[in-house]
Amino acid sequence: MSQKTGAQIIWECLLKEQVETVFGYPGGAILPAYDALTQYRIRHVLVRHEQGAAHMADGYARASGKVGVALATSGPGATNLVTGIATAMMDSSPVVCITGQVPGPVIGRDAFQECDVTGITLPITKHNYLVTRAQHIAPTIKEAFHLARSGRPGPVLVDITKDAQQESADFDWDDIEVRLPGARPASGVLPDELQQAVELINAAQKPLILAGQGVIQSGSTEGLLQFVDKTSIPVSCTLLGLGGFPASHPLNLGMMGMHGESWVNHAIQQADLLLAFGMRFDDRVTGNPATYATAAKKIHVDIDRAEINKNVQVDLGIVGDLRDTLLQLNEAVDECSHRQWNADIEEMKGDSAVRDIQTLPDNGRLYAAHVINDIWNLTDGKAMVVTDVGQHQMWEAQYYKHEFPRQLITSGGLGTMGFALPAAIGARMACPEGEIWVVCGDGGFQMTACELSTCAQEELDINVAIINNGYLGMVRQWQEFFYEKRYSATPLRNPDFCLLAQAHGLQTLQARTRSQARESIAKARRTQGTVVVDFRVEQEDSVYPMVPAGNCLHDMIRRPLEENPLVETAQSRW
């Protein structure tokens, strides 16, 4: 046992948790920890805004499956983390945030940069802590990492007072036990639940699998493949579930929900059994829950018992690890072909191919879907893609075919604009090898564009595709569909993104036609370092299909057959 300062104990703990990289921004209340950092071999990435630190830790966690770590000082430093913490909470991302706090004796006296960050983050963390003594730092951090990664993953915040960082205490990591008296770990599938599930699966004529992010987080891709190969049950994916089941598999139907494939939503509505694996029936997936898959029995497998019957009442809820559950199901279910059901779904595709913008001839204008499709083609579908939130996010989900887990990193539940660039930095730190593309809109990019400086300082190899349509695109689309084209506060007067990136010392490209887009993608891939590509796309294109919020899942707005978007859309202003 040795004596160390609280600040040293922080870094000792992170080393014990095998943390190699942290993302943060120094300040007064966390200065002792930053001073102690000089004694430790942990890579610190200096962000330009603490929100970026939280997103980077999140991106690191999503790309690697490990716990991401963010640091900030008290007051505004801590509150700047909040959006990133909420994003991680909604998408079950394992993140530990460590914040400095004013010295214990002045807490509650409105000291400089004092803020009750544990109170603020209480609803958006799995748990949070205020630590006022050095001797409590190590057991708290050990518990925080355990909580972040166990069960349903999520963010944990540890707020440590400055005097606790400065005082000394004994440090003996091996003697610390994680004890959570109130914890209720998932029991796994019970024998009667397994029997009931097998009977429902064997009896179903029109079954469908809904694959969520839980497939990826539990490492269940292989088990799901075996299950599908045995039962021939088709699979649809949530946005965060994309990549959990190979897009090239003949029984992968594509994405479900608000901007999912039309045949997927119709199949869900006609199914007689839904197998919900690691998904949570959120409103973007179900539409109006009162009319959602009313003919279907429903089996829901989730690690979090709170999700069972929360949004949709199910016939059988199994609380447990999905990988273990699939192992048992694979041994117990009957082989089946479901030939007629899969043929019926094939017929549901109907005229979808005709409505697909990809089938229309090149008229010289550039469409976002073309850009995404070209990135997919030119990267052979092997890149990791980190998206922001908006139209481009849905086009990415539709036109980049995700083959493997953790290939798509995106903000699902909170829908956080500004997520993509910092999350990609975190992903790059987690995965030094391989190709990473940021796909973001011109609106969201500007929310965290300051992190271009971080890209330059860290000399990161990232390609940034700005889908620039001069609008807050998804909001504009809603205004077009539901507010009679009153484009209130959605047109954007943007800076010159190339000049902006060049000011950071980064390389840039610009494309206004499809041929230029292909050339730019190819050139960006050949170029070392961060490359920002400004794709000037058609301004008033819309994402189809679309289920209006609160409508039935099968009540979709489709791209009109008579519409020829290559001549119909508004005159380009570029």
XYZ file of C-alpha atoms in Angstrom:
574
model
C 0.000 0.000 0.000
C 1.352 3.434 -0.924
C 0.430 7.031 -0.230
C -0.604 9.104 -3.229
C -2.424 12.342 -3.774
C -6.021 12.202 -4.889
C -4.919 13.524 -8.281
C -2.417 10.687 -8.653
C -5.028 8.172 -7.558
C -7.281 9.279 -10.418
C -4.652 8.355 -12.993
C -3.606 5.202 -11.141
C -7.228 4.071 -11.308
C -7.485 4.812 -15.013
C -4.329 2.786 -15.654
C -5.785 -0.110 -13.660
C -8.885 0.112 -15.850
C -6.556 -0.098 -18.882
C -7.481 3.368 -20.114
C -5.059 4.531 -22.801
C -6.742 7.721 -24.017
C -8.824 10.430 -22.331
C -10.513 13.485 -23.811
C -10.680 16.699 -21.859
C -10.141 20.363 -21.183
C -8.294 21.687 -18.109
C -9.513 24.313 -15.653
C -9.097 25.483 -12.088
C -10.935 22.754 -10.172
C -9.355 19.895 -12.136
C -5.845 21.394 -12.276
C -4.323 19.042 -9.654
C -5.352 16.084 -11.822
C -3.875 17.717 -14.942
C -0.658 18.451 -13.074
C -0.414 14.811 -12.000
C -1.061 13.666 -15.582
C 2.529 14.627 -16.431
C 3.634 11.578 -14.399
C 1.522 9.057 -16.330
C 1.588 7.562 -19.820
C -2.018 8.139 -20.767
C -2.769 10.007 -23.981
C -4.761 13.164 -23.393
C -6.645 14.707 -26.317
C -7.159 18.423 -25.811
C -10.613 19.280 -27.117
C -11.851 22.747 -28.031
C -15.128 22.455 -26.135
C -16.107 20.040 -23.379
C -19.149 18.858 -25.348
C -16.612 17.531 -27.826
C -14.868 15.615 -25.028
C -18.066 13.805 -24.091
C -18.846 12.961 -27.739
C -15.265 11.786 -28.309
C -15.437 9.508 -25.275
C -18.769 8.255 -26.609
C -17.374 7.671 -30.102
C -14.384 5.879 -28.590
C -16.727 3.629 -26.619
C -19.010 2.849 -29.560
C -16.101 2.056 -31.865
C -14.197 -0.118 -29.410
C -16.734 -1.485 -26.936
C -14.497 -0.154 -24.160
C -15.301 2.585 -21.642
C -14.620 6.101 -22.951
C -13.313 8.741 -20.536
C -13.863 12.514 -20.532
C -12.440 15.144 -18.153
C -13.614 18.666 -17.397
C -13.391 21.289 -14.732
C -16.232 22.530 -12.539
C -19.052 24.907 -13.472
C -19.229 25.595 -17.220
C -16.717 22.883 -17.969
C -18.985 20.322 -16.328
C -22.215 21.677 -17.779
C -20.708 21.669 -21.262
C -20.491 17.887 -20.935
C -24.216 17.545 -20.404
C -25.338 17.143 -24.046
C -22.724 14.471 -24.594
C -23.698 12.630 -21.416
C -27.370 12.681 -22.381
C -26.454 11.389 -25.836
C -24.516 8.504 -24.300
C -27.368 7.759 -21.906
C -30.009 7.549 -24.624
C -27.858 5.214 -26.717
C -26.482 3.087 -23.852
C -22.860 4.051 -24.395
C -20.321 3.250 -21.635
C -18.669 6.538 -20.667
C -17.073 7.764 -17.440
C -16.870 11.542 -16.999
C -14.567 12.912 -14.314
C -15.125 16.514 -13.284
C -13.325 18.771 -10.856
C -15.407 20.460 -8.181
C -14.691 23.466 -5.945
C -13.112 22.593 -2.574
C -15.459 20.872 -0.145
C -15.487 23.661 2.470
C -16.905 26.169 -0.048
C -19.544 23.959 -1.656
C -22.894 25.689 -1.324
C -21.349 29.161 -1.041
C -21.584 30.044 -4.755
C -17.842 29.785 -5.130
C -16.230 30.685 -8.452
C -17.288 28.115 -11.088
C -19.337 26.156 -8.580
C -22.192 24.136 -10.041
C -24.161 21.162 -8.754
C -23.268 18.886 -11.651
C -24.384 15.735 -9.842
C -27.830 17.283 -9.460
C -27.883 18.358 -13.101
C -26.807 14.980 -14.446
C -28.874 12.804 -12.115
C -31.511 11.984 -14.793
C -28.998 11.445 -17.610
C -26.489 9.111 -15.966
C -26.653 5.533 -14.775
C -25.235 6.923 -11.558
C -23.132 9.826 -10.373
C -20.924 10.609 -7.400
C -19.571 13.583 -5.480
C -16.221 12.668 -3.907
C -14.851 14.922 -1.153
C -12.058 12.764 0.294
C -9.019 11.310 -1.448
C -9.518 7.927 0.214
C -12.858 7.568 -1.581
C -11.580 8.270 -5.095
C -10.313 4.780 -5.978
C -13.381 2.784 -4.838
C -15.630 5.309 -6.547
C -13.835 5.174 -9.891
C -13.714 1.373 -9.765
C -17.447 1.278 -9.145
C -18.062 3.858 -11.872
C -16.314 1.743 -14.516
C -18.153 -1.365 -13.350
C -21.490 0.413 -13.658
C -20.674 1.981 -17.019
C -19.860 -1.314 -18.708
C -22.127 -3.798 -16.925
C -25.717 -4.729 -17.729
C -27.128 -2.080 -20.013
C -24.100 0.198 -20.549
C -24.311 3.916 -19.903
C -22.570 7.048 -18.653
C -21.381 7.573 -15.075
C -20.100 10.873 -13.688
C -17.557 11.251 -10.877
C -17.282 14.776 -9.443
C -14.157 15.207 -7.301
C -13.466 18.259 -5.152
C -10.187 20.092 -5.626
C -9.077 19.521 -2.038
C -9.723 15.780 -2.418
C -7.368 15.817 -5.391
C -4.721 17.629 -3.354
C -4.763 15.575 -0.153
C -3.102 12.177 0.172
C -4.480 8.737 0.925
C -3.496 5.089 0.820
C -3.909 3.433 -2.577
C -4.347 -0.320 -2.945
C -6.442 -1.201 -5.985
C -6.400 -4.941 -5.386
C -8.158 -4.613 -2.019
C -11.106 -2.734 -3.490
C -14.281 -4.710 -4.131
C -17.237 -3.478 -6.119
C -20.278 -4.030 -3.906
C -23.696 -3.010 -5.188
C -26.255 -4.238 -2.631
C -29.277 -2.985 -4.631
C -28.178 -4.317 -7.993
C -30.464 -6.799 -9.760
C -28.464 -8.443 -12.546
C -30.438 -10.038 -15.341
C -31.239 -13.663 -14.577
C -31.190 -14.878 -18.167
C -33.862 -16.879 -19.925
C -35.787 -19.186 -17.586
C -36.776 -22.730 -18.686
C -40.479 -21.913 -18.970
C -39.684 -18.710 -20.883
C -37.489 -20.654 -23.292
C -40.223 -23.219 -23.824
C -42.830 -20.532 -24.440
C -40.547 -18.712 -26.877
C -39.794 -21.887 -28.819
C -43.491 -22.725 -29.115
C -44.302 -19.257 -30.429
C -41.424 -19.329 -32.927
C -42.217 -22.815 -34.201
C -45.903 -21.954 -34.633
C -45.418 -18.633 -36.424
C -46.197 -18.344 -40.126
C -45.136 -14.723 -40.570
C -42.337 -14.081 -38.062
C -39.963 -11.131 -38.208
C -36.840 -10.248 -36.225
C -36.324 -6.666 -35.050
C -32.588 -6.309 -34.455
C -31.442 -3.418 -32.274
C -28.163 -2.124 -30.919
C -28.248 -4.837 -28.272
C -27.190 -7.300 -30.976
C -23.974 -5.318 -31.410
C -23.317 -4.540 -27.761
C -23.826 -8.131 -26.651
C -21.699 -9.541 -29.473
C -24.638 -11.534 -30.851
C -24.081 -11.166 -34.591
C -22.873 -14.736 -35.022
C -25.672 -16.141 -32.870
C -28.237 -14.172 -34.839
C -26.802 -15.434 -38.118
C -27.125 -19.010 -36.892
C -30.683 -18.374 -35.737
C -31.691 -16.895 -39.089
C -29.970 -19.640 -41.072
C -31.924 -22.241 -39.080
C -35.328 -20.550 -39.068
C -35.252 -18.425 -42.272
C -36.881 -15.593 -40.358
C -36.224 -12.229 -42.052
C -34.469 -9.445 -40.153
C -35.106 -5.739 -40.009
C -32.797 -3.385 -38.135
C -33.195 -0.263 -36.074
C -30.951 2.683 -36.913
C -28.504 1.752 -34.153
C -28.816 -1.916 -35.032
C -27.446 -1.442 -38.559
C -24.324 -3.573 -38.955
C -25.468 -6.039 -36.320
C -26.671 -8.270 -39.174
C -24.878 -8.178 -42.566
C -26.636 -5.987 -45.115
C -25.699 -8.447 -47.863
C -27.546 -11.336 -46.214
C -30.573 -12.266 -48.366
C -32.870 -12.166 -45.328
C -31.767 -8.702 -44.230
C -34.697 -6.492 -45.189
C -33.116 -3.182 -44.182
C -34.071 -0.467 -41.730
C -37.481 -0.156 -40.083
C -39.370 2.865 -38.790
C -39.945 6.489 -39.739
C -37.508 6.441 -42.653
C -37.258 2.685 -42.996
C -37.943 0.728 -46.137
C -41.638 0.621 -47.010
C -41.723 -3.161 -47.346
C -40.160 -3.526 -43.899
C -42.868 -1.451 -42.257
C -45.587 -3.313 -44.172
C -44.057 -6.652 -43.164
C -44.035 -5.607 -39.505
C -47.679 -4.653 -39.714
C -48.585 -8.007 -41.290
C -46.372 -10.220 -39.127
C -47.859 -12.740 -36.705
C -44.734 -12.817 -34.498
C -42.153 -10.131 -33.728
C -38.858 -11.140 -32.146
C -37.438 -7.945 -30.670
C -33.760 -8.538 -29.963
C -31.970 -5.771 -28.033
C -34.207 -2.914 -29.166
C -36.577 -0.723 -27.212
C -39.633 -0.018 -29.405
C -38.968 3.733 -29.516
C -41.513 6.000 -31.189
C -39.427 6.415 -34.375
C -39.674 2.653 -34.794
C -43.307 2.015 -33.918
C -45.198 5.096 -35.113
C -48.519 5.070 -33.284
C -48.104 2.257 -30.719
C -51.874 1.681 -30.620
C -51.808 0.491 -34.241
C -48.385 -1.150 -34.173
C -48.290 -4.764 -35.391
C -51.651 -5.544 -33.845
C -51.802 -9.044 -35.344
C -48.423 -10.086 -33.985
C -47.422 -11.912 -30.855
C -44.340 -10.248 -29.466
C -41.231 -11.610 -27.754
C -38.859 -9.027 -26.330
C -35.321 -9.919 -25.210
C -33.441 -7.127 -23.430
C -30.784 -6.800 -20.738
C -32.750 -3.986 -19.080
C -35.942 -5.175 -17.387
C -37.257 -1.583 -17.422
C -37.626 -1.788 -21.216
C -40.022 -4.734 -21.101
C -43.589 -3.472 -21.663
C -42.453 0.167 -21.456
C -43.497 1.262 -24.945
C -45.193 -1.828 -26.368
C -46.952 -4.580 -24.450
C -45.389 -7.921 -25.278
C -46.533 -11.509 -24.882
C -43.187 -12.699 -23.551
C -40.438 -10.585 -22.020
C -37.033 -12.146 -21.438
C -34.586 -10.201 -19.298
C -31.106 -11.380 -20.057
C -28.018 -11.358 -22.193
C -29.047 -11.682 -25.824
C -26.048 -13.791 -26.794
C -26.845 -16.394 -24.140
C -30.527 -16.354 -25.063
C -29.752 -16.920 -28.739
C -27.453 -19.819 -27.866
C -30.343 -21.552 -26.125
C -32.881 -20.684 -28.810
C -30.602 -21.985 -31.542
C -30.523 -25.393 -29.874
C -34.248 -25.551 -29.262
C -36.118 -24.134 -32.275
C -37.136 -26.158 -35.313
C -35.622 -25.634 -38.732
C -38.041 -23.865 -41.050
C -38.039 -22.228 -44.490
C -40.885 -19.662 -44.276
C -40.804 -19.726 -48.065
C -44.270 -18.240 -48.576
C -43.747 -15.445 -46.033
C -40.464 -14.394 -47.578
C -42.050 -14.456 -51.037
C -44.855 -12.255 -49.728
C -42.328 -9.736 -48.434
C -40.554 -9.757 -51.775
C -43.845 -8.779 -53.389
C -44.249 -5.933 -50.896
C -41.249 -4.236 -52.470
C -43.524 -3.474 -55.420
C -42.515 -0.267 -57.137
C -39.922 0.767 -54.570
C -37.084 0.393 -57.034
C -38.841 2.747 -59.458
C -39.181 5.363 -56.736
C -35.507 5.069 -55.738
C -33.569 8.195 -56.645
C -30.612 6.010 -57.516
C -32.427 4.664 -60.586
C -32.884 8.098 -62.149
C -30.446 9.391 -64.769
C -27.740 11.910 -63.999
C -28.959 15.424 -64.857
C -25.772 17.130 -63.750
C -27.004 17.951 -60.285
C -25.700 16.330 -57.151
C -28.007 14.550 -54.711
C -27.089 13.537 -51.193
C -28.110 9.945 -51.831
C -25.635 9.862 -54.734
C -22.834 11.037 -52.475
C -23.568 8.393 -49.840
C -23.871 5.672 -52.456
C -20.587 6.718 -54.042
C -18.792 6.714 -50.684
C -20.126 3.191 -50.138
C -18.996 2.051 -53.576
C -15.560 3.634 -53.502
C -14.785 2.390 -49.991
C -15.981 -1.126 -50.943
C -18.415 -0.841 -48.064
C -15.590 -1.238 -45.557
C -15.340 2.209 -43.970
C -16.533 3.133 -40.517
C -19.048 5.955 -40.927
C -19.849 8.469 -38.205
C -22.904 10.569 -38.937
C -24.499 13.616 -37.503
C -28.276 14.005 -37.254
C -30.721 14.962 -39.962
C -31.506 14.084 -43.561
C -27.961 12.958 -44.327
C -28.166 10.530 -41.385
C -31.196 8.814 -42.917
C -29.680 8.773 -46.392
C -26.543 7.226 -44.920
C -28.653 4.554 -43.228
C -30.400 3.839 -46.529
C -27.507 3.970 -48.990
C -24.428 2.813 -47.087
C -24.802 -0.930 -46.644
C -23.404 -1.874 -43.235
C -21.797 -5.257 -43.120
C -20.253 -5.505 -39.675
C -20.869 -4.345 -36.092
C -19.696 -0.881 -35.012
C -19.457 0.215 -38.653
C -22.040 2.945 -38.122
C -21.703 5.390 -35.245
C -24.589 7.807 -34.899
C -26.704 9.567 -32.302
C -30.029 7.764 -32.254
C -32.137 8.438 -29.188
C -31.204 12.039 -28.429
C -30.638 13.016 -32.065
C -27.686 15.240 -31.229
C -26.579 17.624 -33.966
C -22.857 18.284 -33.667
C -22.145 14.695 -32.659
C -20.353 13.442 -35.753
C -17.007 15.240 -35.909
C -16.004 14.782 -32.249
C -17.384 11.230 -32.138
C -15.270 10.407 -35.195
C -12.192 11.741 -33.392
C -12.950 9.358 -30.540
C -13.494 6.502 -32.973
C -10.183 7.306 -34.689
C -8.403 7.085 -31.325
C -10.027 3.729 -30.649
C -9.323 2.386 -34.128
C -6.016 3.723 -35.495
C -6.331 1.484 -38.547
C -9.035 1.517 -41.191
C -10.958 4.206 -43.009
C -13.274 6.627 -41.212
C -15.755 8.955 -42.895
C -17.734 11.658 -41.162
C -21.068 12.313 -42.889
C -22.697 15.472 -41.596
C -24.997 18.263 -42.638
C -23.959 21.873 -42.975
C -25.994 22.774 -39.875
C -24.716 20.110 -37.505
C -21.130 20.476 -38.699
C -21.060 24.080 -37.524
C -22.141 23.119 -34.012
C -18.800 21.446 -33.243
C -16.625 22.625 -36.143
C -14.144 23.938 -33.587
C -12.917 20.346 -33.241
C -11.226 20.686 -36.638
C -8.449 22.168 -34.524
C -8.288 18.911 -32.590
C -8.031 16.988 -35.870
C -5.140 19.199 -36.910
C -3.354 19.088 -33.556
C -3.617 15.305 -33.299
C -2.826 14.864 -37.038
C -5.797 12.567 -37.491
C -6.672 10.702 -40.665
C -10.403 11.390 -41.103
C -12.460 12.254 -44.179
C -15.270 14.716 -43.511
C -18.167 14.796 -45.991
C -20.334 17.876 -45.502
C -23.690 17.327 -47.185
C -24.251 20.998 -47.863
C -27.773 21.905 -48.983
C -27.957 25.375 -47.449
C -30.773 24.381 -45.115
C -31.421 22.738 -41.810
C -32.566 19.974 -44.096
C -34.766 17.723 -41.989
C -36.534 20.644 -40.351
C -37.046 22.162 -43.802
C -38.543 18.858 -44.957
C -41.034 18.899 -42.067
C -41.884 22.492 -42.952
C -42.430 21.443 -46.556
C -44.658 18.484 -45.659
C -46.532 19.796 -42.621
C -46.210 23.621 -42.582
C -47.046 24.504 -46.195
C -43.436 25.268 -47.103
C -43.060 28.099 -44.603
C -39.307 27.790 -44.212
C -39.031 29.599 -40.921
C -35.410 29.918 -39.725
C -34.120 26.984 -41.753
C -32.171 28.580 -44.663
C -28.463 28.763 -43.793
C -25.938 31.348 -44.883
C -22.853 29.240 -44.414
C -19.204 30.146 -44.247
C -16.924 28.830 -46.959
C -16.225 25.439 -45.418
C -13.088 24.958 -47.487
C -11.588 28.237 -46.311
C -12.599 27.377 -42.750
C -10.854 24.021 -42.893
C -7.817 25.505 -44.650
C -7.504 27.979 -41.795
C -6.999 24.954 -39.562
C -4.261 23.698 -41.869
C -6.455 20.939 -43.319
C -6.901 19.854 -46.913
C -10.176 20.505 -48.682
C -12.177 19.565 -51.771
C -15.476 20.702 -53.239
C -17.953 18.899 -55.485
C -21.042 20.183 -57.317
C -21.663 17.318 -59.775
C -21.691 13.565 -59.471
C -18.481 13.158 -61.381
C -16.792 15.731 -59.152
C -18.162 13.893 -56.113
C -16.598 10.619 -57.208
C -13.279 12.312 -57.966
C -13.321 14.056 -54.585
C -14.075 10.882 -52.666
C -11.287 9.062 -54.450
C -8.827 11.895 -53.845
C -9.766 12.223 -50.172
C -9.110 8.511 -49.725
C -5.613 8.931 -51.191
C -4.779 11.911 -48.994
C -3.213 11.620 -45.559
C -4.653 13.642 -42.700
C -8.064 15.172 -42.255
C -9.754 16.099 -45.534
C -12.923 18.195 -45.580
C -15.111 17.713 -48.670
C -17.867 20.250 -49.294
C -20.568 18.475 -51.323
C -22.957 21.109 -52.737
C -26.088 18.991 -53.084
C -29.630 19.653 -54.301
C -31.242 21.938 -51.790
C -34.838 20.779 -51.489
C -34.659 17.025 -51.838
C -36.509 14.998 -49.182
C -35.966 11.705 -47.416
C -38.472 9.031 -48.495
C -40.325 7.066 -47.264
C -41.504 8.955 -44.212
C -43.962 7.956 -41.514
C -45.368 11.226 -40.106
C -44.861 11.428 -36.351
C -47.688 9.686 -34.502
C -49.107 8.011 -37.619
C -49.512 4.306 -38.211
C -46.331 2.558 -39.314
C -47.851 1.608 -42.671
C -49.062 5.180 -43.320
C -45.993 6.367 -45.206
C -45.274 9.306 -47.454
C -43.626 7.832 -50.541
C -41.668 9.592 -53.247
C -44.433 10.284 -55.823
C -44.160 8.170 -58.942
C -44.991 11.141 -61.138
C -42.317 13.196 -59.439
C -39.086 13.444 -61.307
C -36.798 14.956 -58.726
C -34.160 15.639 -61.341
C -36.278 18.396 -62.887
C -38.939 19.085 -60.269
C -36.966 20.345 -57.313
C -36.324 24.000 -56.749
C -33.721 25.810 -58.789
C -30.329 25.354 -57.275
C -28.795 28.434 -55.746
C -25.245 27.208 -56.004
